[in-house]
């Protein structure tokens, strides 16, 4: 038991749910977390630089599909959740959770500018007894090498005057089974007191908390998880290319292999990596490893294979059109699903954008259907989503399933006489000489 009054006071406020929680960054990660804290009875303020988002929250409207309208508006109506752009209000928070973006620069180096700006705002009003937690995915060392010195620059000491931890966010947008509440939360503090406070906070909100010995371990956990996915997707993408050459159905191979009850986990090929995590996070790790003179060969190789997948999809489109003696140039190609994954509208790093770009360079006339993405900007032009039935009525020369949203009518697709390139095995169990699987 600590004799530090800053620590004791904080633990007590968390235990009694009197801690006021500020969540900075109200996107895919921050909003579900803020709503969950509010649901558990905490008083929550959501901070964002985007006035639209804070306005929507205050109006009780959810703009993130995984956050239910009812839960959000209940929390707002009960006065337990509000959105604000006034960063000065961070002064009155007991806990501050930072969930801002961590993208890559054009050079593929980490872009910590959002984290730095958020931490500057926290540092400007830092008070004794506050707990600051970084949730944004980042390289090992960010919390103790970047965040801690910024917060200590005004004379307070981490783990004594204020508390600092890293806890990676593992939320999987669109996942019906796992959400903020039932995904175990990994927590590592800059010291024992910080770790204890952060673990207590999450224990009040999520089902399972896993404490690790440091912020660096917690940071590395998240990068291992996402690098594991990137590398295995690279392996299975390579296998797909190999199976095509050998005239073996890679999907059938994976389905049979996954019947092994141990030692195998299925990964699936596709048109390329998408989203804000898998294509980006391994680069955070390899960038940091290079500072230690270490080259991450698996990461580089998987990156090379995965980033070549859109080219491969276009080759399959060329192959499909070739069977009816048509070139890509001048053909009407319709993309089915453009979001980076099933049943979400998130376009970040979506491989469909690369497929569009490559097809356009080869002279294809393009259109798309995606109920989650009403518009997209491509080559300086805005494309509007067309509903799939109308798109099929217009008889495109070829349709490419880039994202297998549940709501698409795949039977109608197969009964149309369009050539179909299926990058997701959405047409499994359906046979037709017009189907070209990845
Ligand atoms: N989206 C996911 O599935 C996912 C899953 C796990 C981890 N992550 C990680 O979580 C972090 C956040 O990702 P996201 O998907 O929620 O991003 P997002 O873009 O959906 O949301 C980030 C929010 O932060 C706000 N913001 C940016 N700078 C700010 C500042 N200085 N002050 C206040 N608000 C600011 C933005 O306006 C935006 O609303 C990233 O590090 C990401 O890698 C994301």
Tab-separated table of C-alpha atoms and ligand atoms in Angstrom:
chain	number	residue	atom	x	y	z
A	1	UNK	CA	0.000	0.000	0.000
A	2	UNK	CA	1.467	3.353	-1.048
A	3	UNK	CA	1.863	6.275	1.343
A	4	UNK	CA	1.858	8.752	-1.545
A	5	UNK	CA	-1.269	10.928	-1.110
A	6	UNK	CA	-1.359	11.712	-4.857
A	7	UNK	CA	-1.570	8.008	-5.543
A	8	UNK	CA	-3.958	7.139	-2.744
A	9	UNK	CA	-6.325	9.928	-3.730
A	10	UNK	CA	-6.323	8.785	-7.357
A	11	UNK	CA	-6.965	5.129	-6.462
A	12	UNK	CA	-9.804	6.165	-4.188
A	13	UNK	CA	-11.427	8.315	-6.879
A	14	UNK	CA	-11.182	5.446	-9.355
A	15	UNK	CA	-12.571	2.898	-6.878
A	16	UNK	CA	-15.531	5.071	-6.006
A	17	UNK	CA	-16.110	6.045	-9.672
A	18	UNK	CA	-15.593	9.671	-8.708
A	19	UNK	CA	-12.628	10.013	-11.067
A	20	UNK	CA	-13.365	12.384	-13.933
A	21	UNK	CA	-12.071	10.892	-17.145
A	22	UNK	CA	-10.943	12.824	-20.207
A	23	UNK	CA	-10.537	10.936	-23.480
A	24	UNK	CA	-8.496	12.821	-26.103
A	25	UNK	CA	-9.313	11.782	-29.688
A	26	UNK	CA	-12.883	10.609	-30.287
A	27	UNK	CA	-12.445	8.291	-33.261
A	28	UNK	CA	-12.794	4.544	-33.709
A	29	UNK	CA	-10.859	3.953	-30.478
A	30	UNK	CA	-11.651	6.938	-28.275
A	31	UNK	CA	-15.423	7.115	-28.668
A	32	UNK	CA	-16.172	3.467	-27.716
A	33	UNK	CA	-13.814	3.832	-24.752
A	34	UNK	CA	-15.427	7.087	-23.597
A	35	UNK	CA	-18.914	5.534	-23.836
A	36	UNK	CA	-17.767	2.465	-21.924
A	37	UNK	CA	-16.287	4.571	-19.090
A	38	UNK	CA	-19.550	6.538	-18.946
A	39	UNK	CA	-21.566	3.300	-18.926
A	40	UNK	CA	-19.558	2.208	-15.890
A	41	UNK	CA	-20.665	5.355	-14.042
A	42	UNK	CA	-17.660	7.634	-14.566
A	43	UNK	CA	-18.037	11.281	-15.507
A	44	UNK	CA	-16.435	11.484	-18.967
A	45	UNK	CA	-15.355	14.400	-21.144
A	46	UNK	CA	-14.355	13.652	-24.705
A	47	UNK	CA	-11.785	16.068	-26.169
A	48	UNK	CA	-11.299	16.448	-29.885
A	49	UNK	CA	-10.026	19.105	-32.271
A	50	UNK	CA	-12.888	18.195	-34.610
A	51	UNK	CA	-15.938	20.297	-33.720
A	52	UNK	CA	-18.193	18.093	-35.809
A	53	UNK	CA	-17.458	15.100	-33.577
A	54	UNK	CA	-17.882	16.919	-30.276
A	55	UNK	CA	-21.107	18.468	-31.645
A	56	UNK	CA	-22.468	15.066	-32.647
A	57	UNK	CA	-21.688	13.654	-29.208
A	58	UNK	CA	-23.431	16.536	-27.462
A	59	UNK	CA	-26.430	15.997	-29.729
A	60	UNK	CA	-26.420	12.313	-28.643
A	61	UNK	CA	-25.574	11.034	-32.135
A	62	UNK	CA	-23.056	8.277	-32.746
A	63	UNK	CA	-20.852	8.509	-35.832
A	64	UNK	CA	-18.971	5.264	-35.125
A	65	UNK	CA	-20.864	2.104	-36.170
A	66	UNK	CA	-19.646	0.108	-33.140
A	67	UNK	CA	-21.095	2.659	-30.718
A	68	UNK	CA	-24.808	2.234	-30.307
A	69	UNK	CA	-26.941	5.311	-30.685
A	70	UNK	CA	-28.888	4.411	-27.539
A	71	UNK	CA	-25.829	3.945	-25.325
A	72	UNK	CA	-24.310	7.211	-26.471
A	73	UNK	CA	-27.456	9.287	-26.088
A	74	UNK	CA	-28.270	7.690	-22.713
A	75	UNK	CA	-24.821	8.645	-21.419
A	76	UNK	CA	-25.139	12.205	-22.752
A	77	UNK	CA	-28.678	12.627	-21.389
A	78	UNK	CA	-27.581	11.316	-17.988
A	79	UNK	CA	-24.866	13.983	-17.960
A	80	UNK	CA	-22.094	11.387	-17.797
A	81	UNK	CA	-20.621	12.155	-21.236
A	82	UNK	CA	-19.953	15.348	-23.164
A	83	UNK	CA	-17.746	16.393	-26.040
A	84	UNK	CA	-15.534	19.469	-26.025
A	85	UNK	CA	-12.766	21.159	-27.980
A	86	UNK	CA	-11.630	23.173	-24.936
A	87	UNK	CA	-8.336	21.530	-24.048
A	88	UNK	CA	-7.979	23.784	-20.979
A	89	UNK	CA	-10.712	21.640	-19.375
A	90	UNK	CA	-8.141	18.834	-19.115
A	91	UNK	CA	-7.079	20.569	-15.903
A	92	UNK	CA	-10.133	19.223	-14.090
A	93	UNK	CA	-9.669	15.589	-15.159
A	94	UNK	CA	-8.314	12.871	-12.871
A	95	UNK	CA	-7.555	10.487	-15.714
A	96	UNK	CA	-6.566	11.407	-19.268
A	97	UNK	CA	-6.625	8.766	-21.965
A	98	UNK	CA	-4.916	9.688	-25.253
A	99	UNK	CA	-6.369	7.998	-28.372
A	100	UNK	CA	-5.107	10.187	-31.236
A	101	UNK	CA	-3.855	8.893	-34.613
A	102	UNK	CA	-0.331	7.580	-35.144
A	103	UNK	CA	0.095	7.482	-38.929
A	104	UNK	CA	3.257	7.205	-41.014
A	105	UNK	CA	4.955	10.040	-42.836
A	106	UNK	CA	5.450	9.738	-46.605
A	107	UNK	CA	8.947	8.458	-45.790
A	108	UNK	CA	7.330	5.591	-43.772
A	109	UNK	CA	8.694	7.060	-40.542
A	110	UNK	CA	6.365	7.337	-37.514
A	111	UNK	CA	4.362	10.550	-37.371
A	112	UNK	CA	4.001	11.314	-33.669
A	113	UNK	CA	2.802	14.866	-34.275
A	114	UNK	CA	-0.771	14.111	-33.078
A	115	UNK	CA	0.526	12.479	-29.905
A	116	UNK	CA	2.916	15.366	-29.301
A	117	UNK	CA	0.138	17.939	-29.721
A	118	UNK	CA	-2.163	16.037	-27.373
A	119	UNK	CA	0.598	15.648	-24.781
A	120	UNK	CA	1.427	19.367	-25.037
A	121	UNK	CA	-2.189	20.095	-24.123
A	122	UNK	CA	-2.000	17.683	-21.174
A	123	UNK	CA	1.349	19.115	-20.019
A	124	UNK	CA	-0.052	22.652	-20.116
A	125	UNK	CA	-2.544	21.863	-17.347
A	126	UNK	CA	-0.945	18.840	-15.638
A	127	UNK	CA	-1.967	18.518	-11.990
A	128	UNK	CA	-0.681	16.399	-9.134
A	129	UNK	CA	-2.500	13.095	-8.867
A	130	UNK	CA	-3.500	12.912	-12.557
A	131	UNK	CA	-3.163	9.621	-14.419
A	132	UNK	CA	-2.206	9.918	-18.097
A	133	UNK	CA	-2.538	6.877	-20.332
A	134	UNK	CA	-1.401	6.645	-23.933
A	135	UNK	CA	-3.532	4.241	-26.001
A	136	UNK	CA	-2.333	5.135	-29.499
A	137	UNK	CA	-0.319	2.397	-31.174
A	138	UNK	CA	3.343	3.346	-31.249
A	139	UNK	CA	6.942	2.106	-31.060
A	140	UNK	CA	8.518	0.900	-27.807
A	141	UNK	CA	9.968	3.860	-25.966
A	142	UNK	CA	7.363	6.469	-26.946
A	143	UNK	CA	5.871	6.733	-23.449
A	144	UNK	CA	9.115	6.967	-21.499
A	145	UNK	CA	11.287	8.732	-24.121
A	146	UNK	CA	8.781	11.190	-25.601
A	147	UNK	CA	5.701	11.563	-23.379
A	148	UNK	CA	7.311	11.373	-19.941
A	149	UNK	CA	9.930	14.138	-20.511
A	150	UNK	CA	7.253	16.426	-21.964
A	151	UNK	CA	5.048	15.923	-18.911
A	152	UNK	CA	7.956	16.256	-16.466
A	153	UNK	CA	9.213	19.461	-18.095
A	154	UNK	CA	7.267	21.575	-15.607
A	155	UNK	CA	8.968	20.080	-12.602
A	156	UNK	CA	6.671	17.188	-11.638
A	157	UNK	CA	7.907	13.606	-11.457
A	158	UNK	CA	6.167	10.654	-13.092
A	159	UNK	CA	5.017	7.876	-10.762
A	160	UNK	CA	5.259	10.276	-7.794
A	161	UNK	CA	3.403	13.505	-8.598
A	162	UNK	CA	1.465	12.237	-11.589
A	163	UNK	CA	1.066	8.776	-13.091
A	164	UNK	CA	1.795	7.583	-16.590
A	165	UNK	CA	1.027	4.323	-18.388
A	166	UNK	CA	0.681	2.819	-21.830
A	167	UNK	CA	-2.233	0.562	-22.669
A	168	UNK	CA	-2.606	-0.546	-26.274
A	169	UNK	CA	-6.044	-0.405	-27.816
A	170	UNK	CA	-7.065	-3.693	-29.419
A	171	UNK	CA	-10.543	-2.810	-30.630
A	172	UNK	CA	-11.576	-4.446	-33.901
A	173	UNK	CA	-14.189	-2.277	-35.649
A	174	UNK	CA	-17.140	-4.295	-36.945
A	175	UNK	CA	-16.369	-7.314	-34.731
A	176	UNK	CA	-19.703	-8.522	-33.333
A	177	UNK	CA	-18.146	-10.773	-30.691
A	178	UNK	CA	-15.284	-8.748	-29.206
A	179	UNK	CA	-15.625	-5.132	-28.060
A	180	UNK	CA	-14.016	-2.672	-25.662
A	181	UNK	CA	-15.509	-4.519	-22.681
A	182	UNK	CA	-14.528	-8.126	-23.383
A	183	UNK	CA	-11.136	-7.662	-25.063
A	184	UNK	CA	-8.455	-8.130	-22.375
A	185	UNK	CA	-6.551	-4.892	-21.733
A	186	UNK	CA	-2.753	-4.901	-21.448
A	187	UNK	CA	-1.340	-2.225	-19.136
A	188	UNK	CA	2.217	-1.156	-18.356
A	189	UNK	CA	3.174	1.862	-16.228
A	190	UNK	CA	6.376	3.897	-15.990
A	191	UNK	CA	6.522	2.659	-12.405
A	192	UNK	CA	4.617	0.450	-9.992
A	193	UNK	CA	2.244	3.199	-8.839
A	194	UNK	CA	1.304	4.147	-12.398
A	195	UNK	CA	0.784	0.547	-13.354
A	196	UNK	CA	-1.446	-0.064	-10.352
A	197	UNK	CA	-3.604	2.995	-11.038
A	198	UNK	CA	-4.051	2.208	-14.739
A	199	UNK	CA	-4.843	-1.442	-13.996
A	200	UNK	CA	-7.435	-0.422	-11.405
A	201	UNK	CA	-9.051	1.969	-13.865
A	202	UNK	CA	-9.413	-0.648	-16.587
A	203	UNK	CA	-10.485	-3.338	-14.120
A	204	UNK	CA	-13.528	-1.171	-13.458
A	205	UNK	CA	-14.370	-1.085	-17.145
A	206	UNK	CA	-13.136	-4.183	-18.982
A	207	UNK	CA	-13.466	-7.858	-18.074
A	208	UNK	CA	-9.744	-8.743	-17.981
A	209	UNK	CA	-6.643	-6.667	-17.297
A	210	UNK	CA	-3.164	-7.983	-18.059
A	211	UNK	CA	-0.419	-6.064	-16.248
A	212	UNK	CA	3.066	-6.069	-17.763
A	213	UNK	CA	6.293	-4.772	-16.268
A	214	UNK	CA	6.808	-1.588	-18.297
A	215	UNK	CA	5.393	0.781	-20.881
A	216	UNK	CA	7.907	-0.596	-23.419
A	217	UNK	CA	6.593	-4.133	-22.998
A	218	UNK	CA	3.013	-2.890	-23.402
A	219	UNK	CA	3.994	-0.940	-26.533
A	220	UNK	CA	5.780	-3.970	-27.968
A	221	UNK	CA	2.787	-6.269	-27.249
A	222	UNK	CA	0.607	-4.301	-29.641
A	223	UNK	CA	3.286	-4.256	-32.336
A	224	UNK	CA	3.830	-7.996	-31.982
A	225	UNK	CA	0.093	-8.616	-32.409
A	226	UNK	CA	-0.189	-6.535	-35.554
A	227	UNK	CA	3.141	-7.615	-37.024
A	228	UNK	CA	2.048	-11.220	-36.483
A	229	UNK	CA	-0.992	-10.501	-38.636
A	230	UNK	CA	0.930	-8.622	-41.323
A	231	UNK	CA	3.519	-11.398	-41.638
A	232	UNK	CA	0.981	-14.218	-41.712
A	233	UNK	CA	-1.155	-12.396	-44.260
A	234	UNK	CA	2.037	-11.976	-46.309
A	235	UNK	CA	2.661	-15.708	-46.083
A	236	UNK	CA	-0.848	-16.625	-47.150
A	237	UNK	CA	-0.828	-14.049	-49.962
A	238	UNK	CA	2.371	-15.638	-51.250
A	239	UNK	CA	0.712	-19.046	-50.970
A	240	UNK	CA	-2.246	-17.739	-53.006
A	241	UNK	CA	0.081	-16.652	-55.807
A	242	UNK	CA	1.855	-20.014	-55.656
A	243	UNK	CA	-1.422	-21.990	-55.641
A	244	UNK	CA	-2.649	-20.073	-58.688
A	245	UNK	CA	0.461	-21.141	-60.614
A	246	UNK	CA	-0.054	-24.741	-59.436
A	247	UNK	CA	-3.802	-24.670	-60.185
A	248	UNK	CA	-4.727	-25.409	-56.567
A	249	UNK	CA	-7.614	-23.621	-54.813
A	250	UNK	CA	-5.898	-21.781	-51.926
A	251	UNK	CA	-9.229	-21.234	-50.146
A	252	UNK	CA	-9.925	-24.945	-50.065
A	253	UNK	CA	-6.400	-25.540	-48.732
A	254	UNK	CA	-6.911	-23.043	-45.885
A	255	UNK	CA	-10.366	-24.409	-45.012
A	256	UNK	CA	-8.967	-27.927	-44.739
A	257	UNK	CA	-5.820	-26.829	-42.851
A	258	UNK	CA	-7.888	-25.020	-40.229
A	259	UNK	CA	-9.573	-28.266	-39.209
A	260	UNK	CA	-6.321	-29.035	-37.347
A	261	UNK	CA	-7.319	-28.350	-33.759
A	262	UNK	CA	-3.894	-27.069	-32.654
A	263	UNK	CA	-0.827	-25.332	-34.064
A	264	UNK	CA	-2.583	-23.637	-36.990
A	265	UNK	CA	-4.455	-20.380	-37.246
A	266	UNK	CA	-6.142	-19.411	-40.516
A	267	UNK	CA	-5.225	-16.210	-42.337
A	268	UNK	CA	-6.742	-15.334	-45.688
A	269	UNK	CA	-5.359	-13.833	-48.866
A	270	UNK	CA	-6.900	-10.648	-50.221
A	271	UNK	CA	-6.399	-7.585	-52.386
A	272	UNK	CA	-3.844	-6.101	-49.963
A	273	UNK	CA	-3.616	-4.741	-46.441
A	274	UNK	CA	-5.902	-1.965	-45.282
A	275	UNK	CA	-6.947	-0.010	-42.243
A	276	UNK	CA	-5.081	2.128	-39.812
A	277	UNK	CA	-3.189	-0.681	-38.082
A	278	UNK	CA	-1.839	-3.670	-40.005
A	279	UNK	CA	-0.236	-1.777	-42.929
A	280	UNK	CA	1.254	0.831	-40.589
A	281	UNK	CA	2.209	-0.602	-37.227
A	282	UNK	CA	4.988	-2.960	-38.425
A	283	UNK	CA	6.740	0.109	-39.890
A	284	UNK	CA	6.743	1.673	-36.419
A	285	UNK	CA	8.591	-1.389	-35.180
A	286	UNK	CA	11.087	-1.638	-38.026
A	287	UNK	CA	11.820	2.103	-37.754
A	288	UNK	CA	12.648	1.728	-34.064
A	289	UNK	CA	14.611	-1.486	-34.606
A	290	UNK	CA	16.793	0.294	-37.207
A	291	UNK	CA	17.918	2.677	-34.463
A	292	UNK	CA	19.429	-0.373	-32.784
A	293	UNK	CA	21.059	-1.499	-36.053
A	294	UNK	CA	18.493	-4.277	-36.379
A	295	UNK	CA	16.831	-5.119	-39.661
A	296	UNK	CA	13.317	-6.631	-39.450
A	297	UNK	CA	13.443	-8.993	-42.419
A	298	UNK	CA	10.060	-10.674	-41.914
A	299	UNK	CA	8.351	-7.268	-41.762
A	300	UNK	CA	10.069	-6.034	-44.928
A	301	UNK	CA	9.296	-9.217	-46.868
A	302	UNK	CA	5.651	-9.304	-45.793
A	303	UNK	CA	5.372	-5.617	-46.741
A	304	UNK	CA	6.735	-6.325	-50.210
A	305	UNK	CA	4.335	-9.226	-50.816
A	306	UNK	CA	1.270	-7.525	-49.337
A	307	UNK	CA	1.793	-4.270	-51.178
A	308	UNK	CA	2.037	-6.123	-54.512
A	309	UNK	CA	-1.422	-7.693	-54.103
A	310	UNK	CA	-3.375	-4.881	-55.841
A	311	UNK	CA	-1.141	-5.430	-58.925
A	312	UNK	CA	-1.973	-9.104	-58.779
A	313	UNK	CA	-5.708	-8.350	-58.609
A	314	UNK	CA	-5.381	-6.224	-61.733
A	315	UNK	CA	-3.553	-9.094	-63.451
A	316	UNK	CA	-6.492	-11.345	-62.593
A	317	UNK	CA	-8.886	-8.764	-64.070
A	318	UNK	CA	-6.763	-8.768	-67.256
A	319	UNK	CA	-6.888	-12.582	-67.293
A	320	UNK	CA	-10.678	-12.589	-66.838
A	321	UNK	CA	-11.244	-10.025	-69.607
A	322	UNK	CA	-8.852	-11.925	-71.846
A	323	UNK	CA	-11.236	-14.906	-71.834
A	324	UNK	CA	-13.752	-12.735	-73.715
A	325	UNK	CA	-11.070	-11.104	-75.868
A	326	UNK	CA	-11.278	-7.726	-74.176
A	327	UNK	CA	-8.436	-5.509	-72.959
A	328	UNK	CA	-8.581	-3.581	-69.674
A	329	UNK	CA	-8.279	-0.402	-71.724
A	330	UNK	CA	-11.822	0.801	-72.398
A	331	UNK	CA	-13.534	-1.974	-70.405
A	332	UNK	CA	-16.069	-1.079	-67.733
A	333	UNK	CA	-14.861	-2.485	-64.421
A	334	UNK	CA	-17.103	-2.317	-61.377
A	335	UNK	CA	-15.620	-2.640	-57.875
A	336	UNK	CA	-17.824	-4.352	-55.305
A	337	UNK	CA	-16.921	-3.097	-51.822
A	338	UNK	CA	-14.186	-0.512	-51.385
A	339	UNK	CA	-13.867	-0.175	-47.587
A	340	UNK	CA	-10.750	-1.796	-46.162
A	341	UNK	CA	-12.756	-4.557	-44.543
A	342	UNK	CA	-16.135	-6.197	-44.324
A	343	UNK	CA	-19.154	-4.303	-42.952
A	344	UNK	CA	-17.332	-1.068	-42.104
A	345	UNK	CA	-17.039	2.207	-43.998
A	346	UNK	CA	-13.402	2.865	-43.103
A	347	UNK	CA	-11.386	3.695	-46.235
A	348	UNK	CA	-8.028	4.270	-44.557
A	349	UNK	CA	-5.286	2.542	-46.559
A	350	UNK	CA	-7.966	0.532	-48.364
A	351	UNK	CA	-6.372	-1.650	-51.064
A	352	UNK	CA	-9.424	-0.976	-53.268
A	353	UNK	CA	-7.989	2.513	-53.795
A	354	UNK	CA	-4.797	0.980	-55.209
A	355	UNK	CA	-6.827	-1.392	-57.398
A	356	UNK	CA	-8.836	1.599	-58.696
A	357	UNK	CA	-5.686	3.550	-59.371
A	358	UNK	CA	-3.971	0.701	-61.236
A	359	UNK	CA	-7.063	-0.107	-63.314
A	360	UNK	CA	-7.527	3.554	-64.145
A	361	UNK	CA	-3.889	3.821	-65.303
A	362	UNK	CA	-4.579	0.938	-67.666
A	363	UNK	CA	-7.583	2.708	-69.133
A	364	UNK	CA	-10.501	0.958	-67.389
A	365	UNK	CA	-13.787	2.856	-66.962
A	366	UNK	CA	-14.565	2.543	-63.299
A	367	UNK	CA	-17.566	2.465	-60.997
A	368	UNK	CA	-18.226	0.955	-57.562
A	369	UNK	CA	-20.845	-0.220	-55.068
A	370	UNK	CA	-20.343	0.119	-51.327
A	371	UNK	CA	-23.293	0.766	-49.002
A	372	UNK	CA	-20.860	2.053	-46.342
A	373	UNK	CA	-18.953	4.444	-48.623
A	374	UNK	CA	-21.362	6.733	-50.508
A	375	UNK	CA	-18.562	8.683	-52.219
A	376	UNK	CA	-14.859	8.470	-52.780
A	377	UNK	CA	-12.340	10.775	-54.331
A	378	UNK	CA	-10.201	9.131	-56.952
A	379	UNK	CA	-7.731	10.860	-59.269
A	380	UNK	CA	-9.190	14.246	-58.399
A	381	UNK	CA	-12.743	13.102	-59.288
A	382	UNK	CA	-15.564	12.159	-56.951
A	383	UNK	CA	-17.075	8.738	-57.624
A	384	UNK	CA	-20.527	7.962	-56.206
A	385	UNK	CA	-21.495	4.492	-55.058
A	386	UNK	CA	-24.125	2.844	-57.283
A	387	UNK	CA	-26.414	0.241	-55.802
A	388	UNK	CA	-25.380	-3.227	-56.920
A	389	UNK	CA	-28.606	-4.104	-58.724
A	390	UNK	CA	-28.400	-0.999	-60.940
A	391	UNK	CA	-24.699	-1.632	-61.477
A	392	UNK	CA	-25.397	-5.173	-62.728
A	393	UNK	CA	-28.248	-3.966	-64.934
A	394	UNK	CA	-25.690	-1.737	-66.675
A	395	UNK	CA	-23.732	-4.934	-67.495
A	396	UNK	CA	-20.138	-4.042	-66.640
A	397	UNK	CA	-17.453	-6.051	-68.451
A	398	UNK	CA	-15.993	-7.231	-65.168
A	399	UNK	CA	-16.811	-6.866	-61.466
A	400	UNK	CA	-14.173	-7.179	-58.738
A	401	UNK	CA	-15.166	-8.109	-55.213
A	402	UNK	CA	-12.693	-6.132	-53.122
A	403	UNK	CA	-14.696	-6.169	-49.859
A	404	UNK	CA	-17.199	-8.892	-48.997
A	405	UNK	CA	-19.860	-6.863	-47.170
A	406	UNK	CA	-22.622	-9.102	-45.809
A	407	UNK	CA	-25.430	-7.146	-47.441
A	408	UNK	CA	-24.367	-7.779	-51.054
A	409	UNK	CA	-26.616	-10.132	-53.009
A	410	UNK	CA	-23.992	-12.660	-54.123
A	411	UNK	CA	-26.572	-14.937	-55.776
A	412	UNK	CA	-27.686	-12.081	-58.015
A	413	UNK	CA	-24.057	-11.442	-58.811
A	414	UNK	CA	-23.451	-15.025	-59.889
A	415	UNK	CA	-26.622	-15.137	-61.979
A	416	UNK	CA	-25.622	-11.965	-63.886
A	417	UNK	CA	-23.464	-12.582	-66.910
A	418	UNK	CA	-20.609	-10.367	-65.701
A	419	UNK	CA	-17.079	-11.693	-65.272
A	420	UNK	CA	-16.348	-11.828	-61.537
A	421	UNK	CA	-12.939	-11.505	-59.905
A	422	UNK	CA	-13.384	-12.552	-56.287
A	423	UNK	CA	-10.521	-11.455	-54.016
A	424	UNK	CA	-12.281	-12.536	-50.780
A	425	UNK	CA	-13.818	-15.904	-51.584
A	426	UNK	CA	-17.223	-14.261	-51.152
A	427	UNK	CA	-18.575	-16.609	-53.828
A	428	UNK	CA	-17.492	-19.781	-52.032
A	429	UNK	CA	-19.467	-22.882	-53.021
A	430	UNK	CA	-20.708	-21.159	-56.161
A	431	UNK	CA	-19.406	-22.501	-59.424
A	432	UNK	CA	-19.281	-20.639	-62.729
A	433	UNK	CA	-16.655	-20.325	-65.468
A	434	UNK	CA	-17.075	-16.557	-65.046
A	435	UNK	CA	-15.720	-16.605	-61.464
A	436	UNK	CA	-11.988	-15.902	-61.083
A	437	UNK	CA	-10.900	-16.467	-57.506
A	438	UNK	CA	-7.739	-14.944	-56.117
B	1	LIG	N1	-9.138	1.993	-35.629
B	1	LIG	C1	-8.722	0.868	-35.097
B	1	LIG	O1	-9.244	-0.198	-35.419
B	1	LIG	C2	-7.615	0.836	-34.076
B	1	LIG	C3	-7.455	-0.332	-33.321
B	1	LIG	C4	-6.471	-0.386	-32.374
B	1	LIG	C5	-5.628	0.715	-32.193
B	1	LIG	N2	-5.784	1.845	-32.959
B	1	LIG	C6	-4.886	2.970	-32.695
B	1	LIG	O2	-5.587	3.932	-31.913
B	1	LIG	C7	-5.179	5.250	-32.278
B	1	LIG	C8	-6.392	6.066	-32.709
B	1	LIG	O3	-6.954	5.456	-33.868
B	1	LIG	P1	-8.420	5.751	-34.389
B	1	LIG	O4	-8.694	4.732	-35.405
B	1	LIG	O5	-9.351	5.921	-33.237
B	1	LIG	O6	-8.190	7.187	-35.085
B	1	LIG	P2	-9.333	8.174	-35.606
B	1	LIG	O7	-8.700	8.961	-36.698
B	1	LIG	O8	-10.607	7.448	-35.839
B	1	LIG	O9	-9.577	9.136	-34.365
B	1	LIG	C9	-8.608	9.982	-33.848
B	1	LIG	C10	-9.277	11.260	-33.343
B	1	LIG	O10	-8.272	12.064	-32.735
B	1	LIG	C11	-8.581	13.426	-33.008
B	1	LIG	N3	-7.395	14.229	-32.772
B	1	LIG	C12	-6.260	14.301	-33.508
B	1	LIG	N4	-5.373	15.108	-32.912
B	1	LIG	C13	-5.943	15.561	-31.779
B	1	LIG	C14	-5.520	16.417	-30.734
B	1	LIG	N5	-4.300	16.967	-30.726
B	1	LIG	N6	-6.361	16.656	-29.724
B	1	LIG	C15	-7.606	16.106	-29.705
B	1	LIG	N7	-8.048	15.281	-30.660
B	1	LIG	C16	-7.231	15.015	-31.677
B	1	LIG	C17	-9.076	13.390	-34.435
B	1	LIG	O11	-9.825	14.540	-34.763
B	1	LIG	C18	-9.917	12.110	-34.440
B	1	LIG	O12	-11.253	12.365	-34.088
B	1	LIG	C19	-4.125	5.075	-33.359
B	1	LIG	O13	-2.863	5.052	-32.759
B	1	LIG	C20	-4.451	3.711	-33.926
B	1	LIG	O14	-3.302	3.100	-34.485
B	1	LIG	C21	-6.782	1.929	-33.878
